[in-house]
PDB file of C-alpha atoms and ligand atoms in Angstrom:
ATOM      1  CA  UNK A1421      22.365 130.125 -95.035  1.00 39.00           C
ATOM      2  CA  UNK A1422      25.545 128.641 -96.464  1.00 41.00           C
ATOM      3  CA  UNK A1423      27.665 131.692 -95.742  1.00 44.00           C
ATOM      4  CA  UNK A1424      26.567 131.698 -92.127  1.00 44.00           C
ATOM      5  CA  UNK A1425      27.434 128.040 -91.658  1.00 43.00           C
ATOM      6  CA  UNK A1426      30.788 128.443 -93.312  1.00 44.00           C
ATOM      7  CA  UNK A1427      31.538 131.422 -91.175  1.00 47.00           C
ATOM      8  CA  UNK A1428      30.726 129.685 -87.930  1.00 49.00           C
ATOM      9  CA  UNK A1429      32.441 126.414 -88.710  1.00 44.00           C
ATOM     10  CA  UNK A1430      35.591 127.655 -90.388  1.00 54.00           C
ATOM     11  CA  UNK A1431      36.395 131.053 -89.010  1.00 60.00           C
ATOM     12  CA  UNK A1432      34.828 131.206 -85.574  1.00 69.00           C
ATOM     13  CA  UNK A1433      36.381 129.442 -82.651  1.00 84.00           C
ATOM     14  CA  UNK A1434      36.149 129.765 -78.919  1.00 95.00           C
ATOM     15  CA  UNK A1435      38.449 132.167 -77.159  1.00 97.00           C
ATOM     16  CA  UNK A1436      38.937 131.451 -73.482  1.00 98.00           C
ATOM     17  CA  UNK A1437      40.030 134.148 -71.062  1.00 98.00           C
ATOM     18  CA  UNK A1438      40.814 133.236 -67.453  1.00 98.00           C
ATOM     19  CA  UNK A1439      41.197 136.025 -64.924  1.00 98.00           C
ATOM     20  CA  UNK A1440      42.842 135.678 -61.516  1.00 98.00           C
ATOM     21  CA  UNK A1441      41.565 138.298 -59.076  1.00 98.00           C
ATOM     22  CA  UNK A1442      40.890 139.050 -55.410  1.00 97.00           C
ATOM     23  CA  UNK A1443      37.699 140.875 -56.425  1.00 97.00           C
ATOM     24  CA  UNK A1444      35.733 138.693 -58.884  1.00 97.00           C
ATOM     25  CA  UNK A1445      32.570 140.746 -58.173  1.00 97.00           C
ATOM     26  CA  UNK A1446      34.181 143.709 -59.932  1.00 97.00           C
ATOM     27  CA  UNK A1447      34.291 141.674 -63.132  1.00 97.00           C
ATOM     28  CA  UNK A1448      30.741 140.331 -63.130  1.00 96.00           C
ATOM     29  CA  UNK A1449      28.785 143.176 -64.674  1.00 96.00           C
ATOM     30  CA  UNK A1450      31.121 144.183 -67.517  1.00 95.00           C
ATOM     31  CA  UNK A1451      30.845 140.745 -69.130  1.00 94.00           C
ATOM     32  CA  UNK A1452      27.131 140.194 -68.464  1.00 94.00           C
ATOM     33  CA  UNK A1453      25.733 142.765 -70.859  1.00 93.00           C
ATOM     34  CA  UNK A1454      25.607 143.895 -74.442  1.00 92.00           C
ATOM     35  CA  UNK A1455      28.270 142.675 -76.836  1.00 93.00           C
ATOM     36  CA  UNK A1456      30.331 140.738 -74.284  1.00 94.00           C
ATOM     37  CA  UNK A1457      27.228 138.824 -73.253  1.00 94.00           C
ATOM     38  CA  UNK A1458      26.362 138.124 -76.873  1.00 94.00           C
ATOM     39  CA  UNK A1459      29.904 136.884 -77.563  1.00 95.00           C
ATOM     40  CA  UNK A1460      29.590 134.397 -74.723  1.00 95.00           C
ATOM     41  CA  UNK A1461      26.024 133.376 -75.605  1.00 95.00           C
ATOM     42  CA  UNK A1462      27.202 132.670 -79.167  1.00 95.00           C
ATOM     43  CA  UNK A1463      29.950 130.408 -77.811  1.00 96.00           C
ATOM     44  CA  UNK A1464      32.715 132.608 -79.206  1.00 97.00           C
ATOM     45  CA  UNK A1465      34.112 133.815 -75.889  1.00 97.00           C
ATOM     46  CA  UNK A1466      34.354 132.245 -72.449  1.00 97.00           C
ATOM     47  CA  UNK A1467      35.445 134.482 -69.578  1.00 97.00           C
ATOM     48  CA  UNK A1468      36.130 132.721 -66.286  1.00 98.00           C
ATOM     49  CA  UNK A1469      37.121 134.500 -63.097  1.00 98.00           C
ATOM     50  CA  UNK A1470      39.120 132.754 -60.381  1.00 98.00           C
ATOM     51  CA  UNK A1471      39.225 134.046 -56.829  1.00 98.00           C
ATOM     52  CA  UNK A1472      42.842 134.116 -55.701  1.00 98.00           C
ATOM     53  CA  UNK A1473      41.713 133.540 -52.119  1.00 98.00           C
ATOM     54  CA  UNK A1474      41.019 129.922 -53.043  1.00 98.00           C
ATOM     55  CA  UNK A1475      44.804 129.580 -53.067  1.00 98.00           C
ATOM     56  CA  UNK A1476      45.368 131.637 -49.874  1.00 98.00           C
ATOM     57  CA  UNK A1477      48.239 130.536 -47.629  1.00 97.00           C
ATOM     58  CA  UNK A1478      46.046 130.211 -44.523  1.00 97.00           C
ATOM     59  CA  UNK A1479      42.457 130.009 -43.339  1.00 97.00           C
ATOM     60  CA  UNK A1480      42.336 133.797 -42.998  1.00 97.00           C
ATOM     61  CA  UNK A1481      42.451 134.030 -46.768  1.00 97.00           C
ATOM     62  CA  UNK A1482      45.830 135.735 -46.784  1.00 97.00           C
ATOM     63  CA  UNK A1483      47.271 136.426 -50.236  1.00 97.00           C
ATOM     64  CA  UNK A1484      49.462 139.461 -49.503  1.00 97.00           C
ATOM     65  CA  UNK A1485      52.240 140.426 -47.120  1.00 97.00           C
ATOM     66  CA  UNK A1486      54.535 143.294 -46.134  1.00 97.00           C
ATOM     67  CA  UNK A1487      57.260 144.156 -48.583  1.00 96.00           C
ATOM     68  CA  UNK A1488      60.923 143.342 -48.020  1.00 97.00           C
ATOM     69  CA  UNK A1489      62.960 146.486 -47.538  1.00 97.00           C
ATOM     70  CA  UNK A1490      60.051 148.262 -45.882  1.00 96.00           C
ATOM     71  CA  UNK A1491      57.658 150.821 -47.218  1.00 94.00           C
ATOM     72  CA  UNK A1492      53.920 151.319 -47.232  1.00 94.00           C
ATOM     73  CA  UNK A1493      51.641 148.873 -49.027  1.00 93.00           C
ATOM     74  CA  UNK A1494      51.271 145.138 -49.245  1.00 96.00           C
ATOM     75  CA  UNK A1495      52.592 142.880 -51.991  1.00 97.00           C
ATOM     76  CA  UNK A1496      50.692 139.930 -53.437  1.00 97.00           C
ATOM     77  CA  UNK A1497      52.573 136.797 -52.423  1.00 98.00           C
ATOM     78  CA  UNK A1498      54.230 134.214 -54.682  1.00 98.00           C
ATOM     79  CA  UNK A1499      52.592 131.008 -53.454  1.00 98.00           C
ATOM     80  CA  UNK A1500      48.902 131.803 -54.002  1.00 98.00           C
ATOM     81  CA  UNK A1501      49.590 133.235 -57.468  1.00 98.00           C
ATOM     82  CA  UNK A1502      51.943 130.422 -58.508  1.00 98.00           C
ATOM     83  CA  UNK A1503      49.497 127.786 -57.282  1.00 98.00           C
ATOM     84  CA  UNK A1504      46.567 129.444 -59.050  1.00 98.00           C
ATOM     85  CA  UNK A1505      48.503 129.779 -62.322  1.00 98.00           C
ATOM     86  CA  UNK A1506      49.824 126.208 -62.200  1.00 98.00           C
ATOM     87  CA  UNK A1507      46.379 124.850 -61.361  1.00 98.00           C
ATOM     88  CA  UNK A1508      44.935 126.553 -64.450  1.00 98.00           C
ATOM     89  CA  UNK A1509      47.887 125.461 -66.593  1.00 98.00           C
ATOM     90  CA  UNK A1510      47.033 121.808 -65.883  1.00 98.00           C
ATOM     91  CA  UNK A1511      44.036 122.080 -68.192  1.00 98.00           C
ATOM     92  CA  UNK A1512      44.915 125.025 -70.440  1.00 98.00           C
ATOM     93  CA  UNK A1513      47.974 126.063 -72.427  1.00 98.00           C
ATOM     94  CA  UNK A1514      48.023 129.852 -72.454  1.00 98.00           C
ATOM     95  CA  UNK A1515      49.179 131.898 -75.427  1.00 98.00           C
ATOM     96  CA  UNK A1516      49.896 134.794 -73.078  1.00 98.00           C
ATOM     97  CA  UNK A1517      49.947 135.272 -69.325  1.00 98.00           C
ATOM     98  CA  UNK A1518      49.126 138.925 -68.895  1.00 99.00           C
ATOM     99  CA  UNK A1519      49.733 141.006 -65.794  1.00 98.00           C
ATOM    100  CA  UNK A1520      47.655 144.188 -65.515  1.00 98.00           C
ATOM    101  CA  UNK A1521      49.903 146.907 -64.091  1.00 98.00           C
ATOM    102  CA  UNK A1522      50.329 150.677 -64.473  1.00 97.00           C
ATOM    103  CA  UNK A1523      54.016 150.110 -65.330  1.00 97.00           C
ATOM    104  CA  UNK A1524      53.139 147.779 -68.240  1.00 98.00           C
ATOM    105  CA  UNK A1525      53.103 148.496 -71.983  1.00 98.00           C
ATOM    106  CA  UNK A1526      50.347 150.958 -72.835  1.00 98.00           C
ATOM    107  CA  UNK A1527      47.408 149.128 -74.384  1.00 98.00           C
ATOM    108  CA  UNK A1528      46.246 150.170 -77.851  1.00 97.00           C
ATOM    109  CA  UNK A1529      44.187 148.926 -80.791  1.00 95.00           C
ATOM    110  CA  UNK A1530      47.163 147.128 -82.311  1.00 95.00           C
ATOM    111  CA  UNK A1531      47.662 145.033 -79.177  1.00 97.00           C
ATOM    112  CA  UNK A1532      43.900 144.414 -79.039  1.00 97.00           C
ATOM    113  CA  UNK A1533      43.992 143.164 -82.639  1.00 96.00           C
ATOM    114  CA  UNK A1534      46.923 140.841 -81.901  1.00 96.00           C
ATOM    115  CA  UNK A1535      45.382 139.430 -78.729  1.00 98.00           C
ATOM    116  CA  UNK A1536      42.025 138.852 -80.440  1.00 96.00           C
ATOM    117  CA  UNK A1537      43.732 136.208 -82.596  1.00 95.00           C
ATOM    118  CA  UNK A1538      44.878 134.153 -79.584  1.00 97.00           C
ATOM    119  CA  UNK A1539      42.964 131.214 -78.211  1.00 98.00           C
ATOM    120  CA  UNK A1540      43.707 131.125 -74.477  1.00 98.00           C
ATOM    121  CA  UNK A1541      44.663 134.069 -72.325  1.00 98.00           C
ATOM    122  CA  UNK A1542      45.329 134.267 -68.607  1.00 98.00           C
ATOM    123  CA  UNK A1543      45.042 137.678 -66.979  1.00 99.00           C
ATOM    124  CA  UNK A1544      46.355 138.449 -63.505  1.00 98.00           C
ATOM    125  CA  UNK A1545      44.887 141.456 -61.710  1.00 98.00           C
ATOM    126  CA  UNK A1546      47.155 143.128 -59.180  1.00 93.00           C
ATOM    127  CA  UNK A1547      46.170 145.024 -56.061  1.00 87.00           C
ATOM    128  CA  UNK A1548      47.978 146.983 -53.389  1.00 76.00           C
ATOM    129  CA  UNK A1549      51.628 147.560 -54.358  1.00 89.00           C
ATOM    130  CA  UNK A1550      51.400 144.853 -56.990  1.00 95.00           C
ATOM    131  CA  UNK A1551      52.612 141.273 -57.192  1.00 98.00           C
ATOM    132  CA  UNK A1552      55.972 139.783 -56.164  1.00 98.00           C
ATOM    133  CA  UNK A1553      58.507 140.407 -58.947  1.00 98.00           C
ATOM    134  CA  UNK A1554      59.329 136.690 -59.127  1.00 98.00           C
ATOM    135  CA  UNK A1555      55.838 135.883 -60.424  1.00 98.00           C
ATOM    136  CA  UNK A1556      56.415 138.406 -63.187  1.00 98.00           C
ATOM    137  CA  UNK A1557      59.804 136.891 -63.994  1.00 98.00           C
ATOM    138  CA  UNK A1558      58.653 133.259 -63.853  1.00 98.00           C
ATOM    139  CA  UNK A1559      55.196 133.267 -65.441  1.00 99.00           C
ATOM    140  CA  UNK A1560      54.125 136.566 -66.984  1.00 98.00           C
ATOM    141  CA  UNK A1561      54.648 136.972 -70.746  1.00 98.00           C
ATOM    142  CA  UNK A1562      52.990 140.369 -71.271  1.00 98.00           C
ATOM    143  CA  UNK A1563      52.459 143.354 -68.969  1.00 98.00           C
ATOM    144  CA  UNK A1564      49.691 145.773 -69.879  1.00 98.00           C
ATOM    145  CA  UNK A1565      48.712 149.231 -68.623  1.00 98.00           C
ATOM    146  CA  UNK A1566      45.608 150.965 -69.948  1.00 98.00           C
ATOM    147  CA  UNK A1567      46.999 154.472 -69.565  1.00 98.00           C
ATOM    148  CA  UNK A1568      49.057 156.883 -67.535  1.00 97.00           C
ATOM    149  CA  UNK A1569      46.997 157.012 -64.357  1.00 96.00           C
ATOM    150  CA  UNK A1570      46.687 154.678 -61.396  1.00 95.00           C
ATOM    151  CA  UNK A1571      43.669 152.502 -60.623  1.00 96.00           C
ATOM    152  CA  UNK A1572      43.183 150.794 -57.272  1.00 94.00           C
ATOM    153  CA  UNK A1573      43.345 147.372 -58.890  1.00 96.00           C
ATOM    154  CA  UNK A1574      43.788 145.662 -62.229  1.00 98.00           C
ATOM    155  CA  UNK A1575      40.157 144.507 -62.522  1.00 98.00           C
ATOM    156  CA  UNK A1576      38.696 147.533 -64.290  1.00 98.00           C
ATOM    157  CA  UNK A1577      41.701 147.584 -66.597  1.00 98.00           C
ATOM    158  CA  UNK A1578      41.224 143.867 -67.328  1.00 98.00           C
ATOM    159  CA  UNK A1579      37.563 144.536 -68.148  1.00 98.00           C
ATOM    160  CA  UNK A1580      38.662 147.215 -70.631  1.00 98.00           C
ATOM    161  CA  UNK A1581      41.159 144.890 -72.279  1.00 98.00           C
ATOM    162  CA  UNK A1582      38.753 141.925 -72.477  1.00 98.00           C
ATOM    163  CA  UNK A1583      35.989 144.115 -73.918  1.00 97.00           C
ATOM    164  CA  UNK A1584      38.252 145.536 -76.609  1.00 97.00           C
ATOM    165  CA  UNK A1585      39.565 142.068 -77.509  1.00 97.00           C
ATOM    166  CA  UNK A1586      36.194 140.335 -77.297  1.00 96.00           C
ATOM    167  CA  UNK A1587      34.483 142.565 -79.826  1.00 95.00           C
ATOM    168  CA  UNK A1588      37.218 141.775 -82.367  1.00 95.00           C
ATOM    169  CA  UNK A1589      36.682 138.009 -82.255  1.00 94.00           C
ATOM    170  CA  UNK A1590      35.308 136.938 -85.656  1.00 90.00           C
ATOM    171  CA  UNK A1591      31.550 136.548 -85.498  1.00 91.00           C
ATOM    172  CA  UNK A1592      30.984 138.705 -82.408  1.00 93.00           C
ATOM    173  CA  UNK A1593      30.081 141.876 -84.257  1.00 91.00           C
ATOM    174  CA  UNK A1594      27.713 142.031 -87.206  1.00 84.00           C
ATOM    175  CA  UNK A1595      27.639 144.527 -90.090  1.00 72.00           C
ATOM    176  CA  UNK A1596      25.888 147.092 -87.952  1.00 66.00           C
ATOM    177  CA  UNK A1597      28.441 147.008 -85.172  1.00 69.00           C
ATOM    178  CA  UNK A1598      31.431 146.276 -87.408  1.00 77.00           C
ATOM    179  CA  UNK A1599      34.826 147.090 -85.950  1.00 76.00           C
ATOM    180  CA  UNK A1600      36.262 147.927 -89.362  1.00 74.00           C
ATOM    181  CA  UNK A1601      35.409 151.605 -89.100  1.00 74.00           C
ATOM    182  CA  UNK A1602      36.246 152.115 -85.440  1.00 82.00           C
ATOM    183  CA  UNK A1603      38.492 154.928 -84.369  1.00 81.00           C
ATOM    184  CA  UNK A1604      42.163 153.807 -84.416  1.00 84.00           C
ATOM    185  CA  UNK A1605      41.515 150.824 -86.694  1.00 77.00           C
ATOM    186  CA  UNK A1606      43.197 152.728 -89.553  1.00 84.00           C
ATOM    187  CA  UNK A1607      45.079 155.247 -87.404  1.00 90.00           C
ATOM    188  CA  UNK A1608      42.228 157.723 -87.846  1.00 94.00           C
ATOM    189  CA  UNK A1609      39.592 158.861 -85.375  1.00 96.00           C
ATOM    190  CA  UNK A1610      36.007 158.068 -86.370  1.00 95.00           C
ATOM    191  CA  UNK A1611      34.015 160.753 -88.230  1.00 96.00           C
ATOM    192  CA  UNK A1612      30.957 162.438 -86.649  1.00 97.00           C
ATOM    193  CA  UNK A1613      27.672 160.510 -86.917  1.00 97.00           C
ATOM    194  CA  UNK A1614      24.047 161.665 -87.028  1.00 98.00           C
ATOM    195  CA  UNK A1615      20.588 160.144 -86.789  1.00 98.00           C
ATOM    196  CA  UNK A1616      17.032 161.519 -86.943  1.00 97.00           C
ATOM    197  CA  UNK A1617      15.785 164.221 -86.753  1.00 98.00           C
ATOM    198  CA  UNK A1618      17.426 166.057 -89.671  1.00 97.00           C
ATOM    199  CA  UNK A1619      17.288 169.257 -87.641  1.00 98.00           C
ATOM    200  CA  UNK A1620      17.615 169.544 -83.852  1.00 98.00           C
ATOM    201  CA  UNK A1621      17.571 172.857 -81.954  1.00 98.00           C
ATOM    202  CA  UNK A1622      18.493 174.652 -85.165  1.00 98.00           C
ATOM    203  CA  UNK A1623      21.434 172.290 -85.803  1.00 98.00           C
ATOM    204  CA  UNK A1624      21.229 170.583 -89.192  1.00 98.00           C
ATOM    205  CA  UNK A1625      22.696 167.244 -90.247  1.00 98.00           C
ATOM    206  CA  UNK A1626      25.375 167.975 -92.903  1.00 98.00           C
ATOM    207  CA  UNK A1627      23.678 168.060 -96.343  1.00 98.00           C
ATOM    208  CA  UNK A1628      26.096 165.566 -97.844  1.00 98.00           C
ATOM    209  CA  UNK A1629      24.742 162.779 -95.613  1.00 98.00           C
ATOM    210  CA  UNK A1630      21.235 163.298 -97.012  1.00 97.00           C
ATOM    211  CA  UNK A1631      22.283 163.035-100.661  1.00 97.00           C
ATOM    212  CA  UNK A1632      22.373 159.231-100.777  1.00 97.00           C
ATOM    213  CA  UNK A1633      25.639 159.431-102.723  1.00 97.00           C
ATOM    214  CA  UNK A1634      27.856 156.709-101.205  1.00 97.00           C
ATOM    215  CA  UNK A1635      31.150 157.765-102.788  1.00 97.00           C
ATOM    216  CA  UNK A1636      30.786 161.430-101.846  1.00 98.00           C
ATOM    217  CA  UNK A1637      29.676 160.453 -98.356  1.00 98.00           C
ATOM    218  CA  UNK A1638      32.705 158.190 -97.947  1.00 97.00           C
ATOM    219  CA  UNK A1639      35.003 161.025 -99.114  1.00 98.00           C
ATOM    220  CA  UNK A1640      33.370 163.417 -96.669  1.00 98.00           C
ATOM    221  CA  UNK A1641      33.736 160.973 -93.776  1.00 97.00           C
ATOM    222  CA  UNK A1642      37.382 160.367 -94.581  1.00 96.00           C
ATOM    223  CA  UNK A1643      38.011 164.101 -94.769  1.00 97.00           C
ATOM    224  CA  UNK A1644      36.288 164.609 -91.407  1.00 98.00           C
ATOM    225  CA  UNK A1645      38.365 161.802 -89.889  1.00 96.00           C
ATOM    226  CA  UNK A1646      41.624 163.284 -91.133  1.00 96.00           C
ATOM    227  CA  UNK A1647      40.653 166.747 -89.889  1.00 97.00           C
ATOM    228  CA  UNK A1648      39.633 165.476 -86.457  1.00 97.00           C
ATOM    229  CA  UNK A1649      42.760 163.354 -86.108  1.00 97.00           C
ATOM    230  CA  UNK A1650      44.993 166.264 -87.153  1.00 97.00           C
ATOM    231  CA  UNK A1651      43.408 168.457 -84.508  1.00 98.00           C
ATOM    232  CA  UNK A1652      43.137 165.991 -81.660  1.00 98.00           C
ATOM    233  CA  UNK A1653      45.686 163.246 -82.191  1.00 96.00           C
ATOM    234  CA  UNK A1654      48.466 164.345 -84.566  1.00 96.00           C
ATOM    235  CA  UNK A1655      50.605 161.693 -82.849  1.00 94.00           C
ATOM    236  CA  UNK A1656      48.673 158.794 -84.446  1.00 91.00           C
ATOM    237  CA  UNK A1657      48.310 160.317 -87.911  1.00 87.00           C
ATOM    238  CA  UNK A1658      50.287 158.586 -90.659  1.00 73.00           C
ATOM    239  CA  UNK A1659      50.450 159.419 -94.353  1.00 63.00           C
TER     240      UNK A1659
HETATM  241 CL1  LIG B  60      46.527 147.682 -65.725  1.00 63.32          CL
HETATM  242  N1  LIG B  60      46.338 148.578 -63.265  1.00 63.32           N
HETATM  243  C1  LIG B  60      46.251 149.557 -62.361  1.00 63.32           C
HETATM  244  N2  LIG B  60      46.179 149.240 -61.069  1.00 63.32           N
HETATM  245  N3  LIG B  60      46.265 150.836 -62.672  1.00 63.32           N
HETATM  246  C2  LIG B  60      46.341 151.122 -63.971  1.00 63.32           C
HETATM  247  C3  LIG B  60      46.425 150.160 -64.971  1.00 63.32           C
HETATM  248  C4  LIG B  60      46.420 148.869 -64.575  1.00 63.32           C
HETATM  249  N4  LIG B  60      46.505 150.768 -66.149  1.00 63.32           N
HETATM  250  C5  LIG B  60      46.463 152.065 -65.890  1.00 63.32           C
HETATM  251  N5  LIG B  60      46.368 152.302 -64.580  1.00 63.32           N
END
């Protein structure tokens, strides 16, 4: 299989994603199944989690402290984070150091596409009130939120981001799972899809899909996409 060899040797490379977290267990399952597992098994993606407590300031595993100026909620301290980041930087040069935070830039497919072309990413998951501002100023190059709601920590958000990036790495998806026709990839939502049986509880699969006419089917799908996007997401619709 010449094409396969070419593909693997020339296009595919390893993407490494390091994640600093106080809750590595939260990140185990999302990367151990399905497409993320396949990406790692194929040697296209390596996700490594690092427990911030390994860089705790004392034997109690402390990584957070009260905030200056008062107020409820702890802040993740500078030293453990700086030491963790600098330890990882000894062996890896990161293209981006990403901080997961609800006040970051809202994540979307465009950012996923851009990040999928990087080689080494470091993701910092925040907890409590977040991390000391000086870590953001000194090390962080990109701040990402996954939407306008608050999660109790950055881990689930990091899992979302890594999943969306990982599936875009060349060689991870095959024709059947291709990302080319995903919702958002062309600023359109995906059209409806159907499988057997041709009739279910009186509901029929649209006739056009049974015609075997690829051009007409493609037109129909595009039309459905435009209609759905107009109804649901006029904000993303472009000419
Ligand atoms: Cl990245 N972190 C947290 N804690 N909450 C969020 C978020 C991130 N994105 C949306 N809500």
